mmCIF file of C-alpha atoms and ligand atoms in Angstrom:
data_model
loop_
_atom_site.group_PDB
_atom_site.id
_atom_site.type_symbol
_atom_site.label_atom_id
_atom_site.label_comp_id
_atom_site.label_asym_id
_atom_site.label_seq_id
_atom_site.Cartn_x
_atom_site.Cartn_y
_atom_site.Cartn_z
ATOM 1 C CA MET A 1 100.876 96.037 102.155
ATOM 2 C CA SER A 2 102.263 98.929 100.311
ATOM 3 C CA LYS A 3 102.446 101.629 103.257
ATOM 4 C CA ARG A 4 99.701 104.403 102.676
ATOM 5 C CA GLU A 5 100.058 107.400 103.009
ATOM 6 C CA ILE A 6 97.647 109.268 105.641
ATOM 7 C CA VAL A 7 98.436 113.360 106.423
ATOM 8 C CA ILE A 8 98.605 113.855 110.463
ATOM 9 C CA ILE A 9 97.910 117.225 111.981
ATOM 10 C CA PRO A 10 98.973 117.582 115.795
ATOM 11 C CA GLY A 11 96.477 120.253 116.582
ATOM 12 C CA ASP A 12 96.801 122.504 119.186
ATOM 13 C CA GLY A 13 96.430 122.228 122.906
ATOM 14 C CA ILE A 14 96.495 118.928 123.738
ATOM 15 C CA GLY A 15 96.647 117.993 120.091
ATOM 16 C CA PRO A 16 100.535 117.555 119.845
ATOM 17 C CA GLU A 17 100.649 115.327 123.205
ATOM 18 C CA ILE A 18 97.485 112.888 121.730
ATOM 19 C CA THR A 19 98.866 112.416 118.558
ATOM 20 C CA ALA A 20 102.093 111.437 119.555
ATOM 21 C CA ALA A 21 100.452 109.210 121.838
ATOM 22 C CA VAL A 22 97.961 107.945 118.843
ATOM 23 C CA ILE A 23 100.978 107.839 116.213
ATOM 24 C CA LYS A 24 103.264 105.558 118.374
ATOM 25 C CA VAL A 25 99.732 102.520 119.363
ATOM 26 C CA ILE A 26 98.932 102.960 115.741
ATOM 27 C CA GLU A 27 102.819 102.200 114.494
ATOM 28 C CA ALA A 28 102.496 99.182 117.900
ATOM 29 C CA SER A 29 99.850 97.514 115.685
ATOM 30 C CA GLY A 30 101.867 97.232 112.992
ATOM 31 C CA ALA A 31 100.093 99.227 109.882
ATOM 32 C CA GLU A 32 102.361 100.301 107.002
ATOM 33 C CA ILE A 33 101.435 103.960 107.092
ATOM 34 C CA THR A 34 103.510 106.584 106.390
ATOM 35 C CA TRP A 35 102.398 109.479 107.939
ATOM 36 C CA ILE A 36 102.663 113.153 106.056
ATOM 37 C CA GLU A 37 102.364 115.782 108.689
ATOM 38 C CA HIS A 38 100.575 119.165 108.035
ATOM 39 C CA VAL A 39 99.764 121.653 110.234
ATOM 40 C CA ALA A 40 96.645 123.912 111.360
ATOM 41 C CA GLY A 41 95.077 126.125 113.840
ATOM 42 C CA LEU A 42 97.204 127.680 116.072
ATOM 43 C CA ALA A 43 100.019 125.849 114.796
ATOM 44 C CA ALA A 44 99.436 126.965 112.367
ATOM 45 C CA LEU A 45 99.323 131.118 113.337
ATOM 46 C CA GLU A 46 102.669 130.608 115.371
ATOM 47 C CA LYS A 47 104.503 129.518 111.410
ATOM 48 C CA GLY A 48 103.243 133.218 109.664
ATOM 49 C CA LEU A 49 100.227 130.605 107.882
ATOM 50 C CA ASP A 50 97.174 131.442 108.084
ATOM 51 C CA VAL A 51 95.062 128.688 110.217
ATOM 52 C CA LEU A 52 94.039 126.266 107.681
ATOM 53 C CA PRO A 53 97.492 126.846 105.001
ATOM 54 C CA ASP A 54 96.475 125.787 101.404
ATOM 55 C CA GLU A 55 99.613 123.085 101.927
ATOM 56 C CA THR A 56 97.472 121.474 103.909
ATOM 57 C CA LEU A 57 93.817 120.914 102.009
ATOM 58 C CA GLU A 58 96.231 120.141 99.123
ATOM 59 C CA ALA A 59 97.505 117.597 101.592
ATOM 60 C CA ILE A 60 93.994 116.481 102.223
ATOM 61 C CA LYS A 61 92.996 115.848 99.343
ATOM 62 C CA GLU A 62 95.793 114.295 97.637
ATOM 63 C CA HIS A 63 95.723 111.384 100.296
ATOM 64 C CA LYS A 64 91.998 111.648 101.257
ATOM 65 C CA VAL A 65 92.186 110.457 104.749
ATOM 66 C CA ALA A 66 93.775 112.338 107.605
ATOM 67 C CA LEU A 67 93.773 112.045 111.421
ATOM 68 C CA LYS A 68 93.728 115.415 112.959
ATOM 69 C CA GLY A 69 93.726 116.710 116.768
ATOM 70 C CA PRO A 70 92.071 119.429 117.314
ATOM 71 C CA CYS A 71 92.765 122.978 117.107
ATOM 72 C CA THR A 72 92.070 126.149 118.742
ATOM 73 C CA THR A 73 90.041 128.624 116.660
ATOM 74 C CA PRO A 74 90.988 132.244 118.599
ATOM 75 C CA ILE A 75 87.257 133.808 119.796
ATOM 76 C CA GLY A 76 86.495 137.204 118.279
ATOM 77 C CA GLU A 77 89.427 137.720 116.110
ATOM 78 C CA GLY A 78 88.319 137.533 113.079
ATOM 79 C CA PHE A 79 89.488 134.356 112.358
ATOM 80 C CA THR A 80 87.389 131.467 110.372
ATOM 81 C CA SER A 81 87.114 128.602 112.639
ATOM 82 C CA VAL A 82 89.917 125.812 111.234
ATOM 83 C CA ASN A 83 86.986 122.706 111.668
ATOM 84 C CA VAL A 84 84.402 124.393 110.128
ATOM 85 C CA LYS A 85 86.027 125.848 106.929
ATOM 86 C CA LEU A 86 88.046 122.120 106.763
ATOM 87 C CA ARG A 87 84.348 121.159 106.957
ATOM 88 C CA LYS A 88 83.199 122.838 104.103
ATOM 89 C CA THR A 89 86.100 123.828 101.668
ATOM 90 C CA LEU A 90 85.957 119.402 101.319
ATOM 91 C CA ASP A 91 82.450 119.275 101.822
ATOM 92 C CA LEU A 92 82.941 116.397 103.816
ATOM 93 C CA TYR A 93 78.986 116.756 104.881
ATOM 94 C CA ALA A 94 78.426 113.958 107.322
ATOM 95 C CA ALA A 95 80.154 113.849 111.044
ATOM 96 C CA VAL A 96 79.404 110.527 112.388
ATOM 97 C CA ARG A 97 79.901 110.160 116.696
ATOM 98 C CA PRO A 98 79.842 106.990 118.105
ATOM 99 C CA VAL A 99 78.876 106.694 121.387
ATOM 100 C CA ARG A 100 79.253 103.270 123.416
ATOM 101 C CA ASN A 101 79.289 102.088 126.954
ATOM 102 C CA LEU A 102 82.813 100.980 127.770
ATOM 103 C CA PRO A 103 84.551 98.311 129.239
ATOM 104 C CA GLY A 104 85.179 98.836 133.126
ATOM 105 C CA VAL A 105 84.420 102.628 132.614
ATOM 106 C CA ILE A 106 81.738 102.568 134.961
ATOM 107 C CA THR A 107 78.617 105.767 134.489
ATOM 108 C CA ARG A 108 75.314 105.966 135.916
ATOM 109 C CA PHE A 109 73.766 103.930 132.392
ATOM 110 C CA ARG A 110 75.427 100.677 130.885
ATOM 111 C CA ASN A 111 73.508 100.141 127.801
ATOM 112 C CA VAL A 112 73.976 103.106 125.918
ATOM 113 C CA ASP A 113 74.776 102.185 122.046
ATOM 114 C CA ILE A 114 74.081 105.666 119.750
ATOM 115 C CA VAL A 115 76.159 106.522 116.871
ATOM 116 C CA ILE A 116 74.853 110.087 116.343
ATOM 117 C CA ILE A 117 75.624 111.988 112.329
ATOM 118 C CA ARG A 118 75.595 115.595 112.631
ATOM 119 C CA GLU A 119 74.702 117.403 109.381
ATOM 120 C CA ASN A 120 78.010 119.137 109.262
ATOM 121 C CA THR A 121 77.849 122.217 106.585
ATOM 122 C CA GLU A 122 74.978 124.656 107.263
ATOM 123 C CA GLY A 123 72.935 125.661 109.363
ATOM 124 C CA LEU A 124 73.784 127.640 111.835
ATOM 125 C CA TYR A 125 77.719 127.651 111.365
ATOM 126 C CA SER A 126 77.074 128.791 107.918
ATOM 127 C CA GLY A 127 79.036 132.597 109.798
ATOM 128 C CA VAL A 128 76.767 134.642 108.677
ATOM 129 C CA GLU A 129 76.400 137.142 110.910
ATOM 130 C CA ASN A 130 75.443 141.162 110.953
ATOM 131 C CA ILE A 131 74.559 144.009 112.958
ATOM 132 C CA ILE A 132 71.363 144.690 111.064
ATOM 133 C CA THR A 133 72.196 148.163 113.689
ATOM 134 C CA PRO A 134 74.681 149.253 116.667
ATOM 135 C CA GLY A 135 72.592 147.377 119.398
ATOM 136 C CA VAL A 136 70.688 144.521 117.328
ATOM 137 C CA VAL A 137 72.592 141.837 115.444
ATOM 138 C CA MET A 138 71.829 138.717 113.811
ATOM 139 C CA SER A 139 72.668 135.373 112.411
ATOM 140 C CA MET A 140 71.352 133.244 109.588
ATOM 141 C CA LYS A 141 70.559 129.820 110.000
ATOM 142 C CA VAL A 142 71.145 128.295 106.222
ATOM 143 C CA ALA A 143 69.296 124.773 104.914
ATOM 144 C CA THR A 144 69.409 123.187 101.771
ATOM 145 C CA GLU A 145 66.992 121.192 100.536
ATOM 146 C CA LYS A 146 70.499 119.506 98.553
ATOM 147 C CA ALA A 147 72.450 119.426 101.573
ATOM 148 C CA CYS A 148 69.122 118.411 103.868
ATOM 149 C CA THR A 149 68.772 115.637 101.344
ATOM 150 C CA ARG A 150 72.079 114.293 100.998
ATOM 151 C CA ILE A 151 72.008 113.089 105.469
ATOM 152 C CA SER A 152 70.053 111.751 105.149
ATOM 153 C CA HIS A 153 70.239 109.421 102.385
ATOM 154 C CA TRP A 154 73.735 108.999 104.098
ATOM 155 C CA ALA A 155 72.150 108.301 107.568
ATOM 156 C CA PHE A 156 70.047 105.479 106.438
ATOM 157 C CA GLU A 157 72.550 104.128 104.396
ATOM 158 C CA TYR A 158 74.740 103.628 107.094
ATOM 159 C CA ALA A 159 72.091 102.129 109.741
ATOM 160 C CA ARG A 160 71.697 99.762 106.401
ATOM 161 C CA HIS A 161 75.746 99.105 106.004
ATOM 162 C CA ARG A 162 75.819 98.374 109.751
ATOM 163 C CA GLN A 163 72.750 96.406 110.995
ATOM 164 C CA ARG A 164 71.208 99.404 112.818
ATOM 165 C CA LYS A 165 67.594 99.253 113.683
ATOM 166 C CA LYS A 166 65.873 102.805 113.858
ATOM 167 C CA ILE A 167 66.986 107.077 113.234
ATOM 168 C CA THR A 168 65.247 109.182 115.087
ATOM 169 C CA VAL A 169 65.716 112.778 113.991
ATOM 170 C CA LEU A 170 65.802 115.597 116.697
ATOM 171 C CA HIS A 171 64.753 119.132 115.743
ATOM 172 C CA LYS A 172 62.434 122.435 116.344
ATOM 173 C CA ALA A 173 60.326 122.652 113.085
ATOM 174 C CA ASN A 174 57.996 123.853 115.970
ATOM 175 C CA ILE A 175 59.861 127.182 116.432
ATOM 176 C CA MET A 176 62.095 127.485 112.870
ATOM 177 C CA LYS A 177 59.147 126.199 110.681
ATOM 178 C CA LEU A 178 61.497 126.472 107.711
ATOM 179 C CA THR A 179 64.633 125.476 108.279
ATOM 180 C CA ASP A 180 64.200 122.581 110.704
ATOM 181 C CA GLY A 181 60.536 122.116 108.926
ATOM 182 C CA LEU A 182 62.891 121.256 105.750
ATOM 183 C CA PHE A 183 65.350 118.783 107.647
ATOM 184 C CA ILE A 184 62.635 117.036 109.012
ATOM 185 C CA ARG A 185 60.511 116.820 105.696
ATOM 186 C CA LYS A 186 64.065 115.614 103.697
ATOM 187 C CA SER A 187 64.734 112.589 106.694
ATOM 188 C CA LYS A 188 61.769 111.805 105.569
ATOM 189 C CA GLU A 189 61.216 111.492 102.182
ATOM 190 C CA ALA A 190 64.973 109.244 102.923
ATOM 191 C CA SER A 191 62.649 107.442 105.194
ATOM 192 C CA ARG A 192 60.399 105.835 102.365
ATOM 193 C CA GLU A 193 62.896 104.255 100.657
ATOM 194 C CA TYR A 194 64.037 102.009 104.076
ATOM 195 C CA GLY A 195 60.942 100.287 104.980
ATOM 196 C CA ASP A 196 63.705 98.367 107.220
ATOM 197 C CA ILE A 197 64.363 101.201 109.618
ATOM 198 C CA GLN A 198 62.074 102.497 111.475
ATOM 199 C CA TYR A 199 62.206 106.378 111.692
ATOM 200 C CA GLU A 200 61.009 108.950 114.602
ATOM 201 C CA GLU A 201 60.630 112.940 114.837
ATOM 202 C CA MET A 202 61.414 114.198 117.867
ATOM 203 C CA ILE A 203 61.438 117.495 119.268
ATOM 204 C CA ILE A 204 64.902 118.075 120.744
ATOM 205 C CA ASP A 205 64.386 119.777 123.976
ATOM 206 C CA ALA A 206 61.386 116.602 124.280
ATOM 207 C CA GLY A 207 65.188 114.160 122.801
ATOM 208 C CA CYS A 208 67.599 115.758 125.621
ATOM 209 C CA MET A 209 64.894 114.820 128.963
ATOM 210 C CA LYS A 210 65.090 111.584 126.984
ATOM 211 C CA LEU A 211 68.422 110.880 126.218
ATOM 212 C CA VAL A 212 69.676 111.636 129.990
ATOM 213 C CA GLN A 213 66.355 109.916 131.134
ATOM 214 C CA ASP A 214 66.994 105.601 129.161
ATOM 215 C CA PRO A 215 69.432 106.158 126.702
ATOM 216 C CA ALA A 216 68.654 102.447 125.406
ATOM 217 C CA LEU A 217 65.543 104.667 123.997
ATOM 218 C CA PHE A 218 67.355 105.774 120.638
ATOM 219 C CA ASP A 219 69.718 103.747 117.996
ATOM 220 C CA MET A 220 71.038 106.784 115.899
ATOM 221 C CA LEU A 221 70.406 110.236 115.968
ATOM 222 C CA LEU A 222 70.295 112.016 112.526
ATOM 223 C CA LEU A 223 70.293 116.283 113.975
ATOM 224 C CA GLU A 224 71.422 119.657 112.083
ATOM 225 C CA ASN A 225 75.091 120.829 112.139
ATOM 226 C CA LEU A 226 74.495 123.096 115.510
ATOM 227 C CA TYR A 227 72.381 120.249 117.729
ATOM 228 C CA GLY A 228 74.783 117.652 116.052
ATOM 229 C CA ASP A 229 77.684 119.173 118.155
ATOM 230 C CA LEU A 230 75.859 119.856 121.565
ATOM 231 C CA ILE A 231 74.000 116.461 121.695
ATOM 232 C CA SER A 232 77.286 115.409 120.958
ATOM 233 C CA ASP A 233 79.108 116.580 123.938
ATOM 234 C CA LEU A 234 75.529 115.325 126.555
ATOM 235 C CA CYS A 235 75.889 112.317 124.754
ATOM 236 C CA ALA A 236 79.799 111.786 125.160
ATOM 237 C CA GLY A 237 78.327 112.645 129.386
ATOM 238 C CA LEU A 238 76.588 109.592 129.362
ATOM 239 C CA VAL A 239 78.862 106.861 128.606
ATOM 240 C CA GLY A 240 82.360 109.012 130.740
ATOM 241 C CA GLY A 241 83.021 111.909 129.208
ATOM 242 C CA LEU A 242 85.073 113.674 125.863
ATOM 243 C CA GLY A 243 87.991 111.825 126.720
ATOM 244 C CA VAL A 244 85.938 108.563 125.010
ATOM 245 C CA VAL A 245 83.826 109.791 122.052
ATOM 246 C CA PRO A 246 86.280 109.540 118.663
ATOM 247 C CA GLY A 247 84.052 110.890 115.079
ATOM 248 C CA ALA A 248 84.555 110.753 111.282
ATOM 249 C CA ASN A 249 84.036 114.205 109.317
ATOM 250 C CA ILE A 250 83.300 112.208 105.907
ATOM 251 C CA GLY A 251 82.263 113.280 102.215
ATOM 252 C CA ASP A 252 82.297 111.741 98.902
ATOM 253 C CA ARG A 253 85.790 112.211 98.733
ATOM 254 C CA GLU A 254 88.059 112.445 101.375
ATOM 255 C CA ALA A 255 87.343 111.446 105.378
ATOM 256 C CA VAL A 256 88.906 113.563 108.299
ATOM 257 C CA PHE A 257 88.987 111.247 111.433
ATOM 258 C CA GLU A 258 88.812 113.243 114.858
ATOM 259 C CA ALA A 259 87.735 113.441 118.699
ATOM 260 C CA VAL A 260 84.869 115.230 119.342
ATOM 261 C CA HIS A 261 86.238 116.895 122.727
ATOM 262 C CA GLY A 262 88.228 119.822 121.508
ATOM 263 C CA SER A 263 92.153 121.016 122.042
ATOM 264 C CA ALA A 264 91.219 121.717 126.497
ATOM 265 C CA PRO A 265 93.744 124.253 126.685
ATOM 266 C CA ASP A 266 93.294 124.067 130.560
ATOM 267 C CA ILE A 267 95.035 120.506 130.645
ATOM 268 C CA ALA A 268 97.631 121.061 128.012
ATOM 269 C CA GLY A 269 101.204 121.033 127.996
ATOM 270 C CA LYS A 270 100.693 118.641 131.157
ATOM 271 C CA GLY A 271 100.181 115.431 129.936
ATOM 272 C CA VAL A 272 96.901 114.135 130.902
ATOM 273 C CA ALA A 273 94.949 114.174 128.507
ATOM 274 C CA ASN A 274 93.669 111.430 127.662
ATOM 275 C CA PRO A 275 94.212 109.971 124.222
ATOM 276 C CA LEU A 276 91.783 107.139 123.979
ATOM 277 C CA ALA A 277 88.914 109.794 121.579
ATOM 278 C CA LEU A 278 91.639 110.615 119.365
ATOM 279 C CA LEU A 279 92.765 106.735 119.298
ATOM 280 C CA MET A 280 89.419 105.920 118.896
ATOM 281 C CA SER A 281 88.775 107.910 115.287
ATOM 282 C CA GLY A 282 92.049 106.371 114.379
ATOM 283 C CA VAL A 283 90.685 102.833 114.685
ATOM 284 C CA MET A 284 87.254 104.329 113.129
ATOM 285 C CA MET A 285 89.851 105.341 110.091
ATOM 286 C CA LEU A 286 91.417 102.043 109.433
ATOM 287 C CA ASN A 287 88.353 100.325 108.919
ATOM 288 C CA HIS A 288 87.416 102.990 106.691
ATOM 289 C CA LEU A 289 89.599 102.188 104.688
ATOM 290 C CA ALA A 290 89.180 98.433 105.055
ATOM 291 C CA ASP A 291 85.857 99.676 103.697
ATOM 292 C CA THR A 292 86.951 101.559 100.726
ATOM 293 C CA GLU A 293 90.249 100.073 99.547
ATOM 294 C CA GLY A 294 90.130 96.854 101.344
ATOM 295 C CA ARG A 295 92.956 97.569 103.560
ATOM 296 C CA GLU A 296 91.931 93.913 105.658
ATOM 297 C CA ASP A 297 95.427 94.672 106.837
ATOM 298 C CA PHE A 298 93.905 97.908 108.439
ATOM 299 C CA ARG A 299 90.912 95.820 109.975
ATOM 300 C CA ALA A 300 93.591 93.136 111.455
ATOM 301 C CA CYS A 301 95.200 96.576 112.795
ATOM 302 C CA ALA A 302 91.876 98.307 113.978
ATOM 303 C CA VAL A 303 90.908 95.079 115.466
ATOM 304 C CA ARG A 304 94.042 94.215 118.306
ATOM 305 C CA ILE A 305 94.107 98.259 118.920
ATOM 306 C CA LYS A 306 90.813 98.102 119.960
ATOM 307 C CA ASN A 307 91.698 94.681 122.153
ATOM 308 C CA ALA A 308 93.895 96.102 123.611
ATOM 309 C CA TYR A 309 92.503 99.571 125.254
ATOM 310 C CA ASP A 310 88.864 96.562 126.035
ATOM 311 C CA SER A 311 91.165 95.314 128.263
ATOM 312 C CA ALA A 312 94.147 98.052 129.432
ATOM 313 C CA LEU A 313 90.644 100.159 130.675
ATOM 314 C CA GLN A 314 89.206 97.139 132.404
ATOM 315 C CA GLU A 315 91.826 95.745 134.540
ATOM 316 C CA GLY A 316 91.737 99.518 135.573
ATOM 317 C CA ASP A 317 94.585 100.664 132.970
ATOM 318 C CA ARG A 318 93.611 104.262 132.970
ATOM 319 C CA THR A 319 93.917 108.217 132.036
ATOM 320 C CA ARG A 320 92.198 110.449 135.088
ATOM 321 C CA ASP A 321 89.348 111.376 133.000
ATOM 322 C CA LEU A 322 88.001 108.597 133.408
ATOM 323 C CA GLY A 323 89.440 108.183 137.881
ATOM 324 C CA GLY A 324 92.740 106.298 136.736
ATOM 325 C CA LYS A 325 95.481 107.524 137.679
ATOM 326 C CA LEU A 326 97.685 107.134 134.022
ATOM 327 C CA GLY A 327 98.962 110.201 131.604
ATOM 328 C CA THR A 328 98.808 110.268 128.670
ATOM 329 C CA MET A 329 101.614 108.127 127.088
ATOM 330 C CA GLU A 330 101.537 105.595 130.324
ATOM 331 C CA PHE A 331 98.129 105.037 128.778
ATOM 332 C CA ALA A 332 99.681 104.795 125.052
ATOM 333 C CA ASP A 333 102.952 102.064 126.747
ATOM 334 C CA ALA A 334 99.710 100.125 128.811
ATOM 335 C CA LEU A 335 98.232 99.723 125.263
ATOM 336 C CA ILE A 336 101.386 98.423 123.389
ATOM 337 C CA ARG A 337 102.215 95.987 126.095
ATOM 338 C CA ARG A 338 99.258 94.383 125.486
ATOM 339 C CA ILE A 339 99.228 94.577 121.444
HETATM 340 P P1 LIG B 7 85.710 123.044 121.024
HETATM 341 O O1 LIG B 7 84.883 124.209 121.454
HETATM 342 O O2 LIG B 7 87.286 123.204 121.150
HETATM 343 O O3 LIG B 7 85.117 121.944 121.367
HETATM 344 P P2 LIG B 7 84.730 121.889 124.109
HETATM 345 O O4 LIG B 7 83.981 123.761 124.719
HETATM 346 O O5 LIG B 7 84.385 121.087 123.795
HETATM 347 O O6 LIG B 7 86.322 122.735 122.604
HETATM 348 P P3 LIG B 7 87.461 120.684 125.593
HETATM 349 O O7 LIG B 7 88.396 122.030 124.617
HETATM 350 O O8 LIG B 7 86.581 119.547 124.145
HETATM 351 O O9 LIG B 7 85.322 122.103 125.636
HETATM 352 O O10 LIG B 7 87.409 120.536 126.948
HETATM 353 C C1 LIG B 7 85.808 120.362 127.914
HETATM 354 C C2 LIG B 7 86.832 119.991 129.050
HETATM 355 O O11 LIG B 7 87.173 118.448 128.672
HETATM 356 C C3 LIG B 7 87.701 120.267 129.827
HETATM 357 O O12 LIG B 7 87.722 120.356 130.999
HETATM 358 C C4 LIG B 7 88.740 119.096 128.919
HETATM 359 O O13 LIG B 7 89.630 119.130 129.874
HETATM 360 C C5 LIG B 7 87.835 118.197 129.296
HETATM 361 N N1 LIG B 7 89.005 117.011 127.980
HETATM 362 C C6 LIG B 7 88.938 117.520 126.204
HETATM 363 N N2 LIG B 7 88.801 116.713 125.865
HETATM 364 C C7 LIG B 7 90.059 115.859 126.519
HETATM 365 C C8 LIG B 7 91.165 114.526 126.765
HETATM 366 N N3 LIG B 7 91.374 114.183 125.787
HETATM 367 N N4 LIG B 7 91.001 113.795 128.277
HETATM 368 C C9 LIG B 7 90.441 114.629 129.497
HETATM 369 N N5 LIG B 7 89.051 116.001 129.252
HETATM 370 C C10 LIG B 7 89.409 116.114 128.135
#
């Protein structure tokens, strides 16, 4: 099979360390990839470029697929968030975050298998904030029929393709009657076209309680942007933390794969970060290319990588966040030995 060019964005904080580890593992799996490296976030600012340089955006448009490390957005200095800008500019409207128990990672629950679908382009992430008068500020939550409709259909199509049984929408339409009201109205309308998939609505505060009482009640969650952000971290906590939850941001043209976690500045540069969430995002990327471009060779690589991390975790080869002793690269090497 020919080599596939894929954009790699190492990011900052723990980004470069975990990206190096992930590239090593993916290469060991035999995946025929040429990595096209581009910068974003602090790494771009340090080079005197914009936080999300045009070259990086153009490269993703050209190659359609990118694997991205976490990028820091400095707080309160007038910088736009790299992640928000990337998702909006490329219209990567669907964030997919599968949250599952992993072999050997003992947590409070054993039966978690939830796919979170987060609307990625609007809500309170519209970034429209105003000073109404000194001492009074306002943030605007945006919901459009177009975005609510397409994310709902996308979620149901995903559910059907993956043989999922139920979609639960978590919302606060009792308070945000217009915005969340529109979201659930469009979700419910979409659900009528998918009689094979159960549809449920739940007020998000009650949903949070049920998630931490009995996550097995949930199969797929459909959420607007901010709820999706918060619930993703909550669900990560159910299965061992942010080191084990991958993600994909998917649009009609491009797809960017990245871990749910941020740049973790508290552990950056120490060689202890868990590369697994980014590696699992890489596995999602390989499967995406198998599905969309017929690259069955990539699907085989994805299986090899998954088998390697399942067996490593089961046998106690883990990073510190999962109670193990291995550093970032040691963990990658433990996987490569198994591959
Ligand atoms: P952001 O707002 O940028 O998404 P965040 O608030 O979610 O970031 P993170 O940077 O993800 O914060 O870090 C949250 C905590 O989880 C930190 O204590 C960090 O060290 C830990 N953490 C995050 N990712 C990893 C990882 N890959 N391996 C080990 N620990 C991690």
